[in-house]
mmCIF file of C-alpha atoms and ligand atoms in Angstrom:
data_model
loop_
_atom_site.group_PDB
_atom_site.id
_atom_site.type_symbol
_atom_site.label_atom_id
_atom_site.label_comp_id
_atom_site.label_asym_id
_atom_site.label_seq_id
_atom_site.Cartn_x
_atom_site.Cartn_y
_atom_site.Cartn_z
ATOM 1 C CA MET A 35 42.759 111.377 -66.838
ATOM 2 C CA GLU A 36 41.865 114.415 -64.833
ATOM 3 C CA ARG A 37 44.457 116.698 -63.400
ATOM 4 C CA ILE A 38 44.986 116.437 -59.644
ATOM 5 C CA ASN A 39 46.145 119.650 -57.998
ATOM 6 C CA VAL A 40 48.030 119.830 -54.744
ATOM 7 C CA THR A 41 45.212 121.787 -53.153
ATOM 8 C CA ARG A 42 41.723 123.036 -53.851
ATOM 9 C CA PRO A 43 39.867 125.658 -51.838
ATOM 10 C CA SER A 44 36.721 124.557 -50.067
ATOM 11 C CA LEU A 45 33.533 126.517 -50.671
ATOM 12 C CA PRO A 46 30.261 126.475 -48.758
ATOM 13 C CA PRO A 47 27.029 125.832 -50.708
ATOM 14 C CA ILE A 48 26.418 129.007 -52.741
ATOM 15 C CA GLU A 49 22.955 129.468 -51.187
ATOM 16 C CA GLU A 50 24.521 129.544 -47.743
ATOM 17 C CA TYR A 51 26.930 132.298 -48.757
ATOM 18 C CA ILE A 52 24.166 134.322 -50.429
ATOM 19 C CA GLU A 53 22.103 134.098 -47.264
ATOM 20 C CA GLU A 54 25.121 135.196 -45.219
ATOM 21 C CA ILE A 55 25.789 138.288 -47.344
ATOM 22 C CA GLN A 56 22.109 139.295 -47.696
ATOM 23 C CA GLY A 57 22.335 141.677 -44.750
ATOM 24 C CA ILE A 58 25.140 143.603 -46.422
ATOM 25 C CA TRP A 59 22.613 144.920 -48.995
ATOM 26 C CA GLU A 60 20.396 146.103 -46.171
ATOM 27 C CA ASN A 61 22.944 147.907 -44.011
ATOM 28 C CA CYS A 62 25.362 148.814 -46.820
ATOM 29 C CA TRP A 63 28.291 148.198 -44.453
ATOM 30 C CA LEU A 64 31.016 146.689 -46.661
ATOM 31 C CA THR A 65 34.173 147.002 -44.582
ATOM 32 C CA ASN A 66 35.626 148.849 -41.520
ATOM 33 C CA ASN A 67 34.742 146.643 -38.566
ATOM 34 C CA GLY A 68 31.211 145.782 -39.705
ATOM 35 C CA PRO A 69 28.775 143.318 -38.109
ATOM 36 C CA LYS A 70 30.173 140.285 -39.997
ATOM 37 C CA HIS A 71 33.670 141.230 -38.893
ATOM 38 C CA GLN A 72 32.497 141.509 -35.300
ATOM 39 C CA GLN A 73 30.641 138.215 -35.411
ATOM 40 C CA LEU A 74 33.681 136.484 -36.864
ATOM 41 C CA VAL A 75 35.836 137.888 -34.056
ATOM 42 C CA THR A 76 33.462 136.384 -31.499
ATOM 43 C CA GLU A 77 33.285 132.992 -33.183
ATOM 44 C CA LEU A 78 37.024 132.739 -33.846
ATOM 45 C CA THR A 79 37.880 133.692 -30.279
ATOM 46 C CA THR A 80 36.137 130.487 -29.234
ATOM 47 C CA ALA A 81 37.385 128.369 -32.135
ATOM 48 C CA LEU A 82 41.002 129.367 -31.533
ATOM 49 C CA GLY A 83 40.880 129.341 -27.733
ATOM 50 C CA ALA A 84 42.169 132.904 -27.791
ATOM 51 C CA LYS A 85 41.953 135.628 -25.172
ATOM 52 C CA GLU A 86 42.152 138.405 -27.751
ATOM 53 C CA ILE A 87 41.909 138.368 -31.522
ATOM 54 C CA SER A 88 42.397 140.950 -34.289
ATOM 55 C CA LEU A 89 41.476 140.299 -37.914
ATOM 56 C CA PHE A 90 43.508 141.408 -40.927
ATOM 57 C CA SER A 91 43.234 141.446 -44.710
ATOM 58 C CA ASN A 92 45.680 138.518 -44.816
ATOM 59 C CA GLY A 93 48.019 136.597 -42.571
ATOM 60 C CA HIS A 94 51.122 138.314 -43.869
ATOM 61 C CA GLN A 95 49.861 141.772 -42.873
ATOM 62 C CA ALA A 96 49.076 140.393 -39.422
ATOM 63 C CA LEU A 97 52.706 139.256 -39.104
ATOM 64 C CA GLU A 98 53.989 142.621 -40.286
ATOM 65 C CA ALA A 99 51.827 144.367 -37.687
ATOM 66 C CA VAL A 100 53.614 142.467 -34.931
ATOM 67 C CA PHE A 101 57.136 142.827 -36.250
ATOM 68 C CA SER A 102 56.638 146.538 -36.930
ATOM 69 C CA PHE A 103 56.392 147.109 -33.167
ATOM 70 C CA PHE A 104 60.054 146.153 -32.519
ATOM 71 C CA PRO A 105 62.977 148.593 -32.888
ATOM 72 C CA VAL A 106 64.591 148.490 -36.339
ATOM 73 C CA GLY A 107 67.763 146.380 -36.350
ATOM 74 C CA SER A 108 66.531 143.936 -33.709
ATOM 75 C CA GLU A 109 67.171 140.240 -34.250
ATOM 76 C CA VAL A 110 64.465 137.602 -34.539
ATOM 77 C CA ILE A 111 65.312 133.913 -34.256
ATOM 78 C CA THR A 112 63.294 132.022 -36.832
ATOM 79 C CA THR A 113 63.230 129.011 -39.123
ATOM 80 C CA PRO A 114 64.308 128.944 -42.775
ATOM 81 C CA PHE A 115 61.946 125.991 -43.371
ATOM 82 C CA THR A 116 58.843 128.080 -43.970
ATOM 83 C CA PHE A 117 56.861 130.016 -46.538
ATOM 84 C CA ALA A 118 58.357 133.309 -47.773
ATOM 85 C CA SER A 119 55.943 135.321 -45.637
ATOM 86 C CA THR A 120 57.567 134.592 -42.250
ATOM 87 C CA THR A 121 61.006 135.754 -43.343
ATOM 88 C CA LEU A 122 59.707 138.626 -45.491
ATOM 89 C CA ALA A 123 57.640 140.087 -42.659
ATOM 90 C CA ILE A 124 60.732 140.209 -40.441
ATOM 91 C CA ILE A 125 62.877 141.859 -43.115
ATOM 92 C CA ARG A 126 60.208 144.301 -44.317
ATOM 93 C CA CYS A 127 59.946 145.636 -40.766
ATOM 94 C CA GLY A 128 63.673 146.352 -40.703
ATOM 95 C CA LEU A 129 64.499 143.430 -38.410
ATOM 96 C CA ILE A 130 67.225 140.835 -38.873
ATOM 97 C CA PRO A 131 66.283 137.185 -39.371
ATOM 98 C CA VAL A 132 68.578 134.811 -37.486
ATOM 99 C CA PHE A 133 68.060 131.335 -38.897
ATOM 100 C CA CYS A 134 67.848 128.421 -36.510
ATOM 101 C CA ASP A 135 67.768 124.742 -37.445
ATOM 102 C CA ILE A 136 64.714 122.482 -37.127
ATOM 103 C CA GLU A 137 64.218 119.013 -35.689
ATOM 104 C CA SER A 138 63.641 116.098 -38.001
ATOM 105 C CA ASP A 139 60.406 114.514 -36.699
ATOM 106 C CA PHE A 140 57.993 117.406 -37.081
ATOM 107 C CA TYR A 141 60.121 119.936 -38.980
ATOM 108 C CA THR A 142 59.635 122.649 -36.355
ATOM 109 C CA LEU A 143 62.244 124.871 -34.694
ATOM 110 C CA ASP A 144 64.720 122.825 -32.629
ATOM 111 C CA PRO A 145 64.742 124.377 -29.126
ATOM 112 C CA GLU A 146 68.247 122.988 -28.538
ATOM 113 C CA CYS A 147 69.597 125.292 -31.263
ATOM 114 C CA ILE A 148 67.963 128.511 -30.058
ATOM 115 C CA GLU A 149 70.070 129.597 -27.075
ATOM 116 C CA LYS A 150 73.403 129.864 -28.849
ATOM 117 C CA LEU A 151 71.851 132.266 -31.370
ATOM 118 C CA ILE A 152 70.656 134.740 -28.738
ATOM 119 C CA THR A 153 72.543 138.050 -28.610
ATOM 120 C CA GLU A 154 71.887 141.385 -26.901
ATOM 121 C CA LYS A 155 69.980 142.410 -30.045
ATOM 122 C CA THR A 156 67.552 139.476 -29.931
ATOM 123 C CA VAL A 157 63.964 140.548 -29.216
ATOM 124 C CA ALA A 158 61.852 137.607 -30.299
ATOM 125 C CA ILE A 159 61.581 133.989 -31.386
ATOM 126 C CA ALA A 160 59.370 133.398 -34.434
ATOM 127 C CA PRO A 161 58.768 129.665 -34.858
ATOM 128 C CA VAL A 162 56.350 128.078 -37.362
ATOM 129 C CA HIS A 163 53.871 125.265 -36.651
ATOM 130 C CA VAL A 164 54.887 123.594 -39.915
ATOM 131 C CA TYR A 165 52.061 121.560 -41.568
ATOM 132 C CA GLY A 166 50.055 122.046 -38.369
ATOM 133 C CA ASN A 167 52.704 120.203 -36.306
ATOM 134 C CA LEU A 168 52.971 122.176 -33.093
ATOM 135 C CA CYS A 169 56.382 123.467 -32.088
ATOM 136 C CA ASP A 170 57.859 122.376 -28.766
ATOM 137 C CA TRP A 171 56.024 125.336 -27.249
ATOM 138 C CA ARG A 172 56.694 124.425 -23.622
ATOM 139 C CA ARG A 173 60.476 124.447 -24.106
ATOM 140 C CA ILE A 174 60.327 127.565 -26.280
ATOM 141 C CA ALA A 175 58.342 129.366 -23.564
ATOM 142 C CA GLU A 176 61.038 128.460 -21.010
ATOM 143 C CA ILE A 177 63.832 129.839 -23.175
ATOM 144 C CA ALA A 178 61.846 132.997 -23.939
ATOM 145 C CA ALA A 179 61.177 133.587 -20.239
ATOM 146 C CA LYS A 180 64.845 133.059 -19.341
ATOM 147 C CA TYR A 181 66.035 135.675 -21.862
ATOM 148 C CA ASN A 182 62.984 137.942 -21.752
ATOM 149 C CA LEU A 183 62.075 137.402 -25.428
ATOM 150 C CA LYS A 184 58.683 137.547 -27.121
ATOM 151 C CA VAL A 185 57.375 134.440 -28.878
ATOM 152 C CA ILE A 186 55.484 135.072 -32.089
ATOM 153 C CA TYR A 187 54.108 131.958 -33.738
ATOM 154 C CA ASP A 188 53.469 131.669 -37.426
ATOM 155 C CA ALA A 189 50.410 129.468 -36.929
ATOM 156 C CA ALA A 190 49.265 129.828 -40.549
ATOM 157 C CA HIS A 191 48.985 126.016 -40.784
ATOM 158 C CA ALA A 192 47.637 125.349 -37.320
ATOM 159 C CA PHE A 193 43.982 126.394 -37.328
ATOM 160 C CA GLY A 194 42.075 124.109 -34.946
ATOM 161 C CA VAL A 195 45.145 122.236 -33.690
ATOM 162 C CA VAL A 196 44.929 121.592 -29.944
ATOM 163 C CA ASP A 197 47.575 120.107 -27.630
ATOM 164 C CA LEU A 198 45.785 118.578 -24.612
ATOM 165 C CA GLY A 199 43.487 121.561 -24.164
ATOM 166 C CA ASN A 200 46.072 124.082 -25.334
ATOM 167 C CA ASN A 201 44.771 125.524 -28.580
ATOM 168 C CA ALA A 202 47.392 126.814 -31.029
ATOM 169 C CA GLY A 203 45.622 130.173 -30.660
ATOM 170 C CA SER A 204 46.600 130.363 -27.005
ATOM 171 C CA LEU A 205 50.355 129.797 -27.395
ATOM 172 C CA GLY A 206 53.172 132.321 -27.253
ATOM 173 C CA ASP A 207 52.740 136.079 -26.916
ATOM 174 C CA LEU A 208 51.050 136.291 -30.306
ATOM 175 C CA SER A 209 50.100 133.825 -33.029
ATOM 176 C CA MET A 210 49.311 134.567 -36.648
ATOM 177 C CA PHE A 211 46.723 132.506 -38.517
ATOM 178 C CA SER A 212 46.263 132.745 -42.263
ATOM 179 C CA PHE A 213 42.805 132.513 -43.798
ATOM 180 C CA HIS A 214 44.068 132.294 -47.360
ATOM 181 C CA ALA A 215 41.915 130.341 -49.827
ATOM 182 C CA THR A 216 44.230 127.321 -49.703
ATOM 183 C CA LYS A 217 44.226 126.969 -45.918
ATOM 184 C CA VAL A 218 41.988 124.517 -44.032
ATOM 185 C CA PHE A 219 39.832 127.424 -42.844
ATOM 186 C CA HIS A 220 39.639 130.452 -45.113
ATOM 187 C CA THR A 221 38.006 133.824 -45.738
ATOM 188 C CA ILE A 222 39.263 133.937 -49.392
ATOM 189 C CA GLU A 223 42.059 136.229 -48.188
ATOM 190 C CA GLY A 224 42.375 137.036 -44.534
ATOM 191 C CA GLY A 225 44.195 136.356 -41.323
ATOM 192 C CA CYS A 226 44.328 137.133 -37.642
ATOM 193 C CA LEU A 227 46.465 137.550 -34.582
ATOM 194 C CA THR A 228 45.613 135.859 -31.312
ATOM 195 C CA TYR A 229 47.250 137.184 -28.143
ATOM 196 C CA ASN A 230 46.886 137.528 -24.398
ATOM 197 C CA ASP A 231 47.628 141.197 -23.790
ATOM 198 C CA PRO A 232 44.371 143.200 -24.140
ATOM 199 C CA THR A 233 46.264 146.487 -24.327
ATOM 200 C CA LEU A 234 47.449 145.478 -27.826
ATOM 201 C CA SER A 235 43.939 145.554 -29.330
ATOM 202 C CA LYS A 236 43.728 149.296 -29.923
ATOM 203 C CA LYS A 237 47.227 149.470 -31.376
ATOM 204 C CA LEU A 238 46.573 146.611 -33.793
ATOM 205 C CA ALA A 239 43.261 148.145 -34.855
ATOM 206 C CA ALA A 240 45.051 151.451 -35.486
ATOM 207 C CA TRP A 241 47.838 149.697 -37.413
ATOM 208 C CA ARG A 242 45.397 148.158 -39.879
ATOM 209 C CA GLN A 243 43.571 151.487 -40.299
ATOM 210 C CA PHE A 244 46.355 153.878 -41.458
ATOM 211 C CA GLY A 245 47.776 154.119 -37.944
ATOM 212 C CA MET A 246 44.685 156.019 -36.774
ATOM 213 C CA TYR A 247 43.289 155.538 -33.292
ATOM 214 C CA ASP A 248 40.499 158.080 -33.612
ATOM 215 C CA GLY A 249 40.083 158.380 -37.383
ATOM 216 C CA GLU A 250 41.717 161.755 -37.767
ATOM 217 C CA GLN A 251 45.466 161.423 -37.779
ATOM 218 C CA SER A 252 48.090 158.718 -38.078
ATOM 219 C CA GLU A 253 49.756 158.141 -34.730
ATOM 220 C CA ILE A 254 51.731 155.058 -35.732
ATOM 221 C CA VAL A 255 53.079 154.091 -39.160
ATOM 222 C CA GLY A 256 50.328 151.626 -39.917
ATOM 223 C CA THR A 257 48.823 150.548 -43.193
ATOM 224 C CA ASN A 258 45.483 149.497 -44.640
ATOM 225 C CA ALA A 259 44.900 145.853 -43.776
ATOM 226 C CA LYS A 260 41.218 145.500 -42.992
ATOM 227 C CA LEU A 261 39.097 142.408 -43.573
ATOM 228 C CA THR A 262 36.005 143.100 -45.691
ATOM 229 C CA GLU A 263 32.473 142.036 -44.770
ATOM 230 C CA PHE A 264 32.399 139.674 -47.755
ATOM 231 C CA ALA A 265 35.519 137.915 -46.517
ATOM 232 C CA ALA A 266 34.144 137.754 -42.979
ATOM 233 C CA ALA A 267 30.885 136.283 -44.327
ATOM 234 C CA MET A 268 32.866 133.567 -46.122
ATOM 235 C CA GLY A 269 34.602 132.830 -42.835
ATOM 236 C CA LEU A 270 31.290 132.535 -40.955
ATOM 237 C CA CYS A 271 30.104 129.993 -43.543
ATOM 238 C CA ASN A 272 33.353 128.031 -43.612
ATOM 239 C CA LEU A 273 33.506 127.825 -39.840
ATOM 240 C CA ARG A 274 30.279 125.788 -39.880
ATOM 241 C CA HIS A 275 31.906 123.261 -42.212
ATOM 242 C CA PHE A 276 35.328 123.163 -40.592
ATOM 243 C CA ALA A 277 34.911 119.960 -38.553
ATOM 244 C CA ASN A 278 33.529 118.158 -41.584
ATOM 245 C CA GLN A 279 36.376 119.393 -43.794
ATOM 246 C CA VAL A 280 38.905 118.068 -41.295
ATOM 247 C CA ASN A 281 37.142 114.676 -41.226
ATOM 248 C CA LEU A 282 37.246 114.403 -45.000
ATOM 249 C CA ARG A 283 40.920 115.330 -45.043
ATOM 250 C CA ARG A 284 41.594 112.789 -42.350
ATOM 251 C CA SER A 285 40.166 109.991 -44.524
ATOM 252 C CA ALA A 286 42.513 110.951 -47.347
ATOM 253 C CA VAL A 287 45.510 111.160 -45.000
ATOM 254 C CA PHE A 288 44.732 107.723 -43.529
ATOM 255 C CA ARG A 289 44.531 106.252 -47.018
ATOM 256 C CA TYR A 290 47.880 107.818 -47.953
ATOM 257 C CA ARG A 291 49.419 106.370 -44.804
ATOM 258 C CA GLU A 292 47.986 102.929 -45.475
ATOM 259 C CA ARG A 293 49.434 102.931 -48.991
ATOM 260 C CA LEU A 294 52.814 104.565 -48.366
ATOM 261 C CA LEU A 295 53.845 103.726 -44.799
ATOM 262 C CA SER A 296 55.687 100.496 -45.560
ATOM 263 C CA GLN A 297 57.565 101.768 -48.613
ATOM 264 C CA PRO A 298 61.305 101.943 -47.857
ATOM 265 C CA GLY A 299 62.707 105.434 -48.360
ATOM 266 C CA LEU A 300 59.431 107.235 -47.684
ATOM 267 C CA ILE A 301 59.078 108.963 -44.325
ATOM 268 C CA LEU A 302 55.622 110.133 -43.281
ATOM 269 C CA CYS A 303 54.979 112.540 -40.427
ATOM 270 C CA ASN A 304 53.713 110.836 -37.259
ATOM 271 C CA GLU A 305 50.823 112.327 -35.358
ATOM 272 C CA GLN A 306 51.983 114.235 -32.292
ATOM 273 C CA GLN A 307 51.127 112.623 -28.963
ATOM 274 C CA GLY A 308 48.051 114.190 -27.394
ATOM 275 C CA VAL A 309 47.569 116.659 -30.242
ATOM 276 C CA THR A 310 44.333 117.009 -32.208
ATOM 277 C CA PRO A 311 45.531 117.551 -35.787
ATOM 278 C CA ASN A 312 43.854 119.444 -38.638
ATOM 279 C CA TYR A 313 45.277 117.412 -41.541
ATOM 280 C CA ALA A 314 46.279 120.590 -43.339
ATOM 281 C CA TYR A 315 49.031 118.980 -45.437
ATOM 282 C CA MET A 316 50.303 115.585 -46.496
ATOM 283 C CA PRO A 317 54.089 115.889 -46.353
ATOM 284 C CA VAL A 318 56.278 112.979 -47.333
ATOM 285 C CA ARG A 319 60.034 112.878 -47.135
ATOM 286 C CA ILE A 320 61.935 110.900 -49.747
ATOM 287 C CA LYS A 321 65.289 109.396 -48.855
ATOM 288 C CA PRO A 322 66.751 108.801 -52.305
ATOM 289 C CA GLU A 323 69.246 106.083 -51.271
ATOM 290 C CA GLN A 324 66.496 103.813 -49.955
ATOM 291 C CA PHE A 325 63.732 104.864 -52.320
ATOM 292 C CA GLY A 326 65.820 104.584 -55.459
ATOM 293 C CA CYS A 327 64.964 107.950 -56.961
ATOM 294 C CA ASP A 328 65.043 111.488 -55.639
ATOM 295 C CA ARG A 329 62.339 114.021 -54.838
ATOM 296 C CA ASN A 330 62.783 116.074 -58.007
ATOM 297 C CA ALA A 331 62.533 113.002 -60.245
ATOM 298 C CA ILE A 332 59.265 112.051 -58.523
ATOM 299 C CA VAL A 333 57.876 115.556 -59.061
ATOM 300 C CA ASP A 334 58.666 115.354 -62.780
ATOM 301 C CA PHE A 335 57.207 111.872 -63.123
ATOM 302 C CA LEU A 336 53.974 112.862 -61.349
ATOM 303 C CA MET A 337 53.659 116.006 -63.459
ATOM 304 C CA ARG A 338 53.693 113.881 -66.606
ATOM 305 C CA GLN A 339 50.705 112.008 -65.127
ATOM 306 C CA ASP A 340 48.884 115.299 -64.502
ATOM 307 C CA ILE A 341 49.471 115.089 -60.750
ATOM 308 C CA PHE A 342 50.716 118.328 -59.230
ATOM 309 C CA VAL A 343 52.593 118.138 -55.955
ATOM 310 C CA ARG A 344 54.518 120.888 -54.227
ATOM 311 C CA LYS A 345 58.111 121.192 -53.033
ATOM 312 C CA TYR A 346 56.929 122.852 -49.857
ATOM 313 C CA PHE A 347 59.202 124.215 -48.430
ATOM 314 C CA TYR A 348 61.977 124.430 -50.967
ATOM 315 C CA PRO A 349 64.257 126.292 -51.189
ATOM 316 C CA LEU A 350 64.956 127.418 -47.636
ATOM 317 C CA THR A 351 64.026 131.086 -47.224
ATOM 318 C CA SER A 352 67.632 131.681 -46.050
ATOM 319 C CA ASP A 353 68.668 130.779 -49.631
ATOM 320 C CA PHE A 354 66.351 133.388 -51.177
ATOM 321 C CA PRO A 355 68.073 136.255 -53.038
ATOM 322 C CA ILE A 356 66.616 138.646 -50.415
ATOM 323 C CA CYS A 357 68.703 136.879 -47.750
ATOM 324 C CA ARG A 358 71.882 135.592 -49.366
ATOM 325 C CA GLY A 359 74.660 138.104 -48.849
ATOM 326 C CA ASN A 360 72.455 140.451 -46.835
ATOM 327 C CA PHE A 361 72.582 138.711 -43.472
ATOM 328 C CA SER A 362 75.120 136.525 -41.766
ATOM 329 C CA ILE A 363 73.454 133.171 -42.165
ATOM 330 C CA GLN A 364 74.164 130.160 -39.987
ATOM 331 C CA GLU A 365 74.093 126.811 -41.756
ATOM 332 C CA THR A 366 70.995 124.761 -40.882
ATOM 333 C CA PRO A 367 71.887 121.237 -42.061
ATOM 334 C CA ILE A 368 68.705 119.445 -40.950
ATOM 335 C CA ALA A 369 66.464 122.051 -42.542
ATOM 336 C CA ARG A 370 68.534 121.844 -45.725
ATOM 337 C CA GLU A 371 68.318 118.079 -45.941
ATOM 338 C CA ILE A 372 64.563 118.032 -45.317
ATOM 339 C CA SER A 373 63.966 120.850 -47.781
ATOM 340 C CA ASN A 374 65.755 118.787 -50.455
ATOM 341 C CA GLN A 375 63.661 115.701 -49.679
ATOM 342 C CA ILE A 376 60.203 117.023 -48.833
ATOM 343 C CA LEU A 377 57.120 116.816 -50.972
ATOM 344 C CA CYS A 378 53.546 117.826 -50.170
ATOM 345 C CA LEU A 379 51.042 115.504 -51.805
ATOM 346 C CA PRO A 380 47.577 116.544 -53.018
ATOM 347 C CA LEU A 381 45.233 117.013 -50.065
ATOM 348 C CA TYR A 382 41.855 118.691 -49.822
ATOM 349 C CA ALA A 383 38.405 117.798 -48.543
ATOM 350 C CA ASP A 384 36.983 116.727 -51.921
ATOM 351 C CA LEU A 385 39.938 114.528 -52.835
ATOM 352 C CA THR A 386 38.534 111.047 -53.556
ATOM 353 C CA MET A 387 40.056 107.768 -52.402
ATOM 354 C CA ALA A 388 40.474 106.841 -56.075
ATOM 355 C CA GLU A 389 42.552 109.988 -56.559
ATOM 356 C CA VAL A 390 44.662 109.225 -53.506
ATOM 357 C CA ASP A 391 45.248 105.760 -54.939
ATOM 358 C CA ARG A 392 46.236 107.230 -58.288
ATOM 359 C CA VAL A 393 48.820 109.474 -56.591
ATOM 360 C CA CYS A 394 50.143 106.563 -54.510
ATOM 361 C CA ASP A 395 50.324 104.208 -57.504
ATOM 362 C CA ALA A 396 52.335 106.780 -59.423
ATOM 363 C CA ILE A 397 54.734 107.400 -56.525
ATOM 364 C CA LEU A 398 55.261 103.704 -55.873
ATOM 365 C CA GLU A 399 55.899 103.162 -59.571
ATOM 366 C CA THR A 400 58.959 105.401 -59.302
ATOM 367 C CA ALA A 401 60.427 103.378 -56.407
ATOM 368 C CA VAL A 402 63.297 101.092 -57.223
ATOM 369 C CA ASN A 403 63.204 99.160 -53.933
HETATM 370 C C1 LIG B 658 49.947 131.047 -45.947
HETATM 371 C C2 LIG B 658 51.111 131.315 -45.075
HETATM 372 C C3 LIG B 658 51.458 132.614 -44.669
HETATM 373 C C4 LIG B 658 50.838 133.866 -45.229
HETATM 374 O O1 LIG B 658 49.510 133.969 -45.100
HETATM 375 P P1 LIG B 658 48.635 134.862 -46.106
HETATM 376 O O2 LIG B 658 47.294 134.864 -45.454
HETATM 377 O O3 LIG B 658 48.643 134.172 -47.432
HETATM 378 O O4 LIG B 658 49.233 136.210 -46.171
HETATM 379 C C5 LIG B 658 52.501 132.768 -43.770
HETATM 380 N N1 LIG B 658 53.183 131.721 -43.306
HETATM 381 C C6 LIG B 658 52.915 130.466 -43.692
HETATM 382 C C7 LIG B 658 53.718 129.344 -43.134
HETATM 383 C C8 LIG B 658 51.882 130.214 -44.604
HETATM 384 O O5 LIG B 658 51.641 128.987 -45.019
#
């Protein structure tokens, strides 16, 4: 039987990509804010409902750009239930991650836990739209306004997610989207920031170009984090297929739900009221007492059947060696429990219903109840 991976990048028809990059041989403009880059900015501004947008070589660099603008030693309230990047970006910029617990329906930052973590050193809240589930952004905005904090969303999972007309790209002070190959929309590697304050544009452009505003000298300690024309061209192609990709993913997710919803001990994520989802991931939480076997045993069993799932996110980033012992870390019991029970099942546009069934059969085989 064929191996089933947890994800698989989507690619446009090769002819479409060749057509898209043809112009690069004519103008010989390979990187540095070329025409493909500019066109992608225009198209993504619409797609993400953003006022302003800046592109980067990857999502992580985009996050670092933002965090690098705060004074060293400032505190950022964030979630430990995320990919390494969120926490790393904070630490690499000399800031202190303050870990806040999550809520158990959508695995996003629990607004009720934020206020007691705020100190005079707090400058920002950095929540994550985990699996494309939107954070409680209204409540977070209220808290941020009350304490004069910035809100920086890690929206790496939330491309195309819209809450009653509020696109993920319009929330908070800034949002970071990742265009990594495994994301629902990708540019091979790439990422962006969406934001409302137009005065940030020049600074972000300088940051990704060696800190240079005018091309002669570094005025801020930036880096090199530009998106190439080839990456932008991939994005222009993939944008045309995005809606279709989401539809295909949706079929797979609905099949998973149909097969797994009634199994005791398995908890699937509900859709959020009024939110248009992007079906980026297929998380399932396993409660070992009811299911009869724990998450790790399921992973091992599936692996023996050539089915590769992902413990995403495990461990908590607050348990990483870069954090333990280096920061005073608050216990986050909900995040810990979910991290021990969560599993992301294979999900991508080309996944067939037969493959979904094979994954479900294997999971249900491990159930005792
Ligand atoms: C993918 C991802 C990132 C990093 O994005 P890159 O484009 O790979 O640098 C950050 N945060 C989360 C939650 C992600 O899933």
